[in-house]
Coordinates of C-alpha atoms in Angstrom, one line a residue:
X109 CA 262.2 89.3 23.8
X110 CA 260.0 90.0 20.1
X111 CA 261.5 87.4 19.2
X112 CA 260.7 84.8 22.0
X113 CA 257.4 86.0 22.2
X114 CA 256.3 85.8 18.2
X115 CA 257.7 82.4 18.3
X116 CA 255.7 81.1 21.1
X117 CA 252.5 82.3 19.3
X118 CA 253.8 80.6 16.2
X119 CA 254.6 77.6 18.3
X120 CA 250.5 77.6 19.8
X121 CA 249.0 78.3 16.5
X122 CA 250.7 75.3 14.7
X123 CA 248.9 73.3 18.2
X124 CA 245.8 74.7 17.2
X125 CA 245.7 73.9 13.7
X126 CA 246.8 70.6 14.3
X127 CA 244.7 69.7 16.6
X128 CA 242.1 66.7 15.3
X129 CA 238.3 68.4 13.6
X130 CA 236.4 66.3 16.5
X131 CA 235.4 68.9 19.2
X132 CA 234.2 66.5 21.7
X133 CA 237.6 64.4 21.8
X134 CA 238.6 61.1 21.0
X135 CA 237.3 58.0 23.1
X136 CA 238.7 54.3 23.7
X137 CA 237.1 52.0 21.0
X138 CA 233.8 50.1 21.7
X139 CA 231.3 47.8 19.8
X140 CA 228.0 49.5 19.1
X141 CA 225.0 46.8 19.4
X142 CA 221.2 46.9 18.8
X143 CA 217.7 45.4 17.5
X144 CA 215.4 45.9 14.5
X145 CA 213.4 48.2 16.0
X146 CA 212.1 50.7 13.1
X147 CA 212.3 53.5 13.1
X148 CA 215.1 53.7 15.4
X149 CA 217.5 51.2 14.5
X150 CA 216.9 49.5 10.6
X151 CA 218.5 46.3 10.1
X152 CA 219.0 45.1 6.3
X153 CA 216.7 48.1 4.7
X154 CA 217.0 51.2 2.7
X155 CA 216.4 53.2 5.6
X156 CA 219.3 51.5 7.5
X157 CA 220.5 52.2 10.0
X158 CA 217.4 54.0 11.4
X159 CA 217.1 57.5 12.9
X160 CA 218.5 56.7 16.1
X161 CA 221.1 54.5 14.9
X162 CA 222.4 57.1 11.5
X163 CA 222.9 59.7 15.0
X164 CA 224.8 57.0 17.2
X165 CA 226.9 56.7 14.2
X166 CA 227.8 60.3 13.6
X167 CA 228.4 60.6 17.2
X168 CA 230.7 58.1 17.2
X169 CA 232.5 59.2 13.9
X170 CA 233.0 62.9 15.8
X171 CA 234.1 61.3 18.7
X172 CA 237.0 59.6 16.9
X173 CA 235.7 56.0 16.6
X174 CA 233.4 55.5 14.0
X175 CA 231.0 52.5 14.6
X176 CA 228.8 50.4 12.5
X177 CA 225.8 48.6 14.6
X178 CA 226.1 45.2 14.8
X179 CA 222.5 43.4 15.5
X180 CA 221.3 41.0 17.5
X181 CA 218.1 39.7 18.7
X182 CA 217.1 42.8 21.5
X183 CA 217.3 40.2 24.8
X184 CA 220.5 39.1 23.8
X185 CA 221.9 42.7 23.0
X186 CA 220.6 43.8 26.7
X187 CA 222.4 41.3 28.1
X188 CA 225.5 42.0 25.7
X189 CA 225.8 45.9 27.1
X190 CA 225.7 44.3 30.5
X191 CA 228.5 41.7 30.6
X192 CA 230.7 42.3 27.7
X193 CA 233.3 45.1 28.1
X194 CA 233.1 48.9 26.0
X195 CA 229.8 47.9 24.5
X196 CA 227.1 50.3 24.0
X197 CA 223.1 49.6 23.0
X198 CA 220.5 51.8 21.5
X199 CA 217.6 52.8 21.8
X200 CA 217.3 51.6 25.3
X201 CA 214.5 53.2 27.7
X202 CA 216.3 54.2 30.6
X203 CA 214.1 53.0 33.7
X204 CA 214.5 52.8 37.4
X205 CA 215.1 48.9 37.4
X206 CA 218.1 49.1 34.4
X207 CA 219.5 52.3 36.8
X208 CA 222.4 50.6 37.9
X209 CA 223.2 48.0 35.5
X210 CA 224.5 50.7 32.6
X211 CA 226.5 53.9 32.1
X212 CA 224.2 56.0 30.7
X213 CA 225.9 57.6 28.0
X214 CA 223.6 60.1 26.2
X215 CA 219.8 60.6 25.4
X216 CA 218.7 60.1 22.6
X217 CA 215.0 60.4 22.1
X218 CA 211.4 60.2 23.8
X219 CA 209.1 57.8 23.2
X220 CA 205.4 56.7 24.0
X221 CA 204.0 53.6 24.6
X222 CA 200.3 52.5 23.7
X223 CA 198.1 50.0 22.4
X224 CA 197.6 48.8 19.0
X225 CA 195.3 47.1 17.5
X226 CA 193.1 46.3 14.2
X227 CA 190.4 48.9 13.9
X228 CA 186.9 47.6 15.6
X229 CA 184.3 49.5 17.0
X230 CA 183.3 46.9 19.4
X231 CA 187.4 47.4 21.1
X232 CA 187.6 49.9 23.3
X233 CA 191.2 50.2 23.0
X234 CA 191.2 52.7 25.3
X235 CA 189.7 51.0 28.2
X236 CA 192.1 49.3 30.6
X237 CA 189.5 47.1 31.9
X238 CA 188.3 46.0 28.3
X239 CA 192.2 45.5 27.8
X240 CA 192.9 43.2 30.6
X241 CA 190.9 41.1 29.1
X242 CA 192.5 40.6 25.9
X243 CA 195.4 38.8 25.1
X244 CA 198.6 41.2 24.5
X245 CA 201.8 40.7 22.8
X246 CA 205.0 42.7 24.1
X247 CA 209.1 42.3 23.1
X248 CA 210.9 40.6 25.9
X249 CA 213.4 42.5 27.6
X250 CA 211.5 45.4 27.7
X251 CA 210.4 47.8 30.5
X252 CA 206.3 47.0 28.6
X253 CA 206.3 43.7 31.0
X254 CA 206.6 45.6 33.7
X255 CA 204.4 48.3 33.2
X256 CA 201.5 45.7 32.6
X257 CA 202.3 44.0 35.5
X258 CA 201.9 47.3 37.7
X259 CA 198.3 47.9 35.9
X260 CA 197.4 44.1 36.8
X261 CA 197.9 42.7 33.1
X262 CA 198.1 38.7 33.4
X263 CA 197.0 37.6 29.8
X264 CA 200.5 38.8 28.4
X265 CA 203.0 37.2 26.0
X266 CA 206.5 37.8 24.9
X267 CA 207.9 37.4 22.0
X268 CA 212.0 38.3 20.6
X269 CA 211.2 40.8 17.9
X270 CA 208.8 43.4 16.7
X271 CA 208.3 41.4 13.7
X272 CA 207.1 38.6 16.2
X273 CA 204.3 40.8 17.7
X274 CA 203.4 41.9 13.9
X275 CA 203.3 38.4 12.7
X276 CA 200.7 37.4 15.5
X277 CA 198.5 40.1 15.3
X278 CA 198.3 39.7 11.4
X279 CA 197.6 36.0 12.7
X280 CA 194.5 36.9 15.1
X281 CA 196.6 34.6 17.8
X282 CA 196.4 38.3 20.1
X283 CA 194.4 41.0 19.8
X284 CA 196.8 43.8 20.8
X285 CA 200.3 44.9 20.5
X286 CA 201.5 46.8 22.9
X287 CA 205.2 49.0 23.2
X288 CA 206.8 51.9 21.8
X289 CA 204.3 54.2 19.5
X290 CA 206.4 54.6 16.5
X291 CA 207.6 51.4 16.5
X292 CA 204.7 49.3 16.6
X293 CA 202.7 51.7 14.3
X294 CA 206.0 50.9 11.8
X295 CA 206.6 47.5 12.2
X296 CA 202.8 46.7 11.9
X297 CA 202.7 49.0 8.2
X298 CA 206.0 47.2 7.1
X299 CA 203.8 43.6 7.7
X300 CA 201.0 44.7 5.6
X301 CA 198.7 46.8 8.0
X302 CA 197.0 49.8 6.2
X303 CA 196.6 53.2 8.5
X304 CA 193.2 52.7 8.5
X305 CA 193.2 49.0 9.5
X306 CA 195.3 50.2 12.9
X307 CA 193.9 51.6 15.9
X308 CA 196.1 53.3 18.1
X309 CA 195.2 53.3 21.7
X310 CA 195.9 56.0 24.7
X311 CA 199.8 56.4 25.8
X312 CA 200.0 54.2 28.7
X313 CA 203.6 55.3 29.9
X314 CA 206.7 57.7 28.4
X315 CA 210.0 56.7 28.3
X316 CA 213.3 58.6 27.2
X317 CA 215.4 56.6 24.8
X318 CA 219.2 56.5 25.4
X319 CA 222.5 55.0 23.8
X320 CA 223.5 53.1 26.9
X321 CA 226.9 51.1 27.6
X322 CA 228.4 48.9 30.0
X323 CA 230.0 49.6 33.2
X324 CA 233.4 50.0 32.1
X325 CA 232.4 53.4 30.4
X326 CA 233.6 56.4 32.1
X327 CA 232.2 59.6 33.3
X328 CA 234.5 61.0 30.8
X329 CA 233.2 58.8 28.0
X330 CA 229.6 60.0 29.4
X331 CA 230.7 63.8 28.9
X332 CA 232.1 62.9 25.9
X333 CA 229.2 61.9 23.9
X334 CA 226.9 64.3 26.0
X335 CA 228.8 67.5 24.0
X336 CA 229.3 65.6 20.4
X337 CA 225.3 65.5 21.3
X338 CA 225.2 69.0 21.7
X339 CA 227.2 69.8 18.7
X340 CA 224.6 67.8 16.6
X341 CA 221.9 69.8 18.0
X342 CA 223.8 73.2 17.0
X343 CA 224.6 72.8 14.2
X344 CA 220.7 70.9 12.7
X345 CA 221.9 67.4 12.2
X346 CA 220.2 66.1 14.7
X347 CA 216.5 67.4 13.5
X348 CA 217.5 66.9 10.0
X349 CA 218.1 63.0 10.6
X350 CA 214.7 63.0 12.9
X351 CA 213.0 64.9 9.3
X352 CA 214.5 62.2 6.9
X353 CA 212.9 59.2 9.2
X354 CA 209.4 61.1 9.7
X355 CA 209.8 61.6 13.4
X356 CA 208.3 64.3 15.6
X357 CA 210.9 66.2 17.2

């Protein structure tokens, strides 16, 4: 009976020991797809992959399937996550409209969204009615569109990249930008804004940020990244990678 019983722990520690390093378990491969949208997602740049995107990709390398992000133009990597099988987006702003259309796989960050502009006293960028006025730039296939549309915004243009709303504020053909805080406020610097020649208006809305896939995701894939997610909170990777990009936690 010693014996049988010293060789069953023997038996269950060899499990243990060989049991793969990646706590949250394995999950079925997938394709990981996104925009330039610095400082979340970095296309072609020294701080590639972006903060969002360097913590999709140790998510997916502790989850058993590391991923590299493949980029797109953003409306066409929306409508990627929605019709192509095992694909998953970031950052996406999880809204009422996109409820049903994804399997929302893990959050990943909060984000404001304001007004920016070129600093002048005479722009009261704070103003809603002055705004309504003016002629605003936002990315398409974003939830910004609709959140003008609710405030009665009608002089509004879309445009298929950040560096699209950048280029045409440098170009005086708006006179605001308006979407995600960080983003704008980086993309505009990257184009050759100066802090001082930006004015940053009032946060018009909030939304959180998440790596979103399509429907063929499971529950399980959801719980899956949901405690890799916790395990890069533990353990300070995920402020660390937040520090390195210069994001508020």
């Amino acid at each position: 009976m010693a014996i049988t019983c010293l060789l069953r722990r023997y038996v269950l520690c060899c499990a243990l020991f060989a049991a793969p390093p990646c706590m949250a378990g394995n999950i079925a491969p997938f394709q990981l797809v996104s925009g330039n949208l610095s400082p979340f997602t970095v296309e072609d740049s020294t701080e590639s992959p972006g903060a969002l995107g360097l913590i999709a990709q140790e998510l997916s390398l502790r989850l058993g399937h590391p991923a590299q992000i493949r980029f797109y133009p953003w409306a066409r990597a929306v409508a990627m996550a929605q019709y192509q099988p095992r694909t998953a987006i970031l950052p996406l702003t999880r809204t009422p409209e996109r409820e049903t259309q994804y399997r929302w796989l893990v959050k990943l960050y909060r984000q404001n969204f304001v007004f920016i502009t070129r600093s002048n006293p005479d722009f009261d960028v704070n103003s809603l009615d002055v705004l309504r006025q003016k002629r605003i730039v936002l990315l398409r296939s974003s939830p910004n569109l609709r959140q003008l549309q609710l405030r009665n915004f009608r002089n509004v243009v879309e445009v298929n990249s950040v560096a699209d709303m950048a280029r045409m504020l440098r170009r005086n053909m708006v006179d605001a930008v308006y979407g995600g805080e960080m983003i704008g406020i980086r993309t505009l610097q990257a184009h050759g804004f100066r802090p001082d020649e930006l004015l940053v208006g009032m946060t018009l809305d909030a939304g959180d940020i998440w790596l979103a896939g399509s429907r063929d995701f499971t529950e399980a894939d959801s719980a899956a990244w949901q405690e890799a997610m916790d395990g890069l909170v533990r353990d300070g990777t995920y402020r660390r990678i937040l520090r390195q990009y210069r994001l508020p936690e």
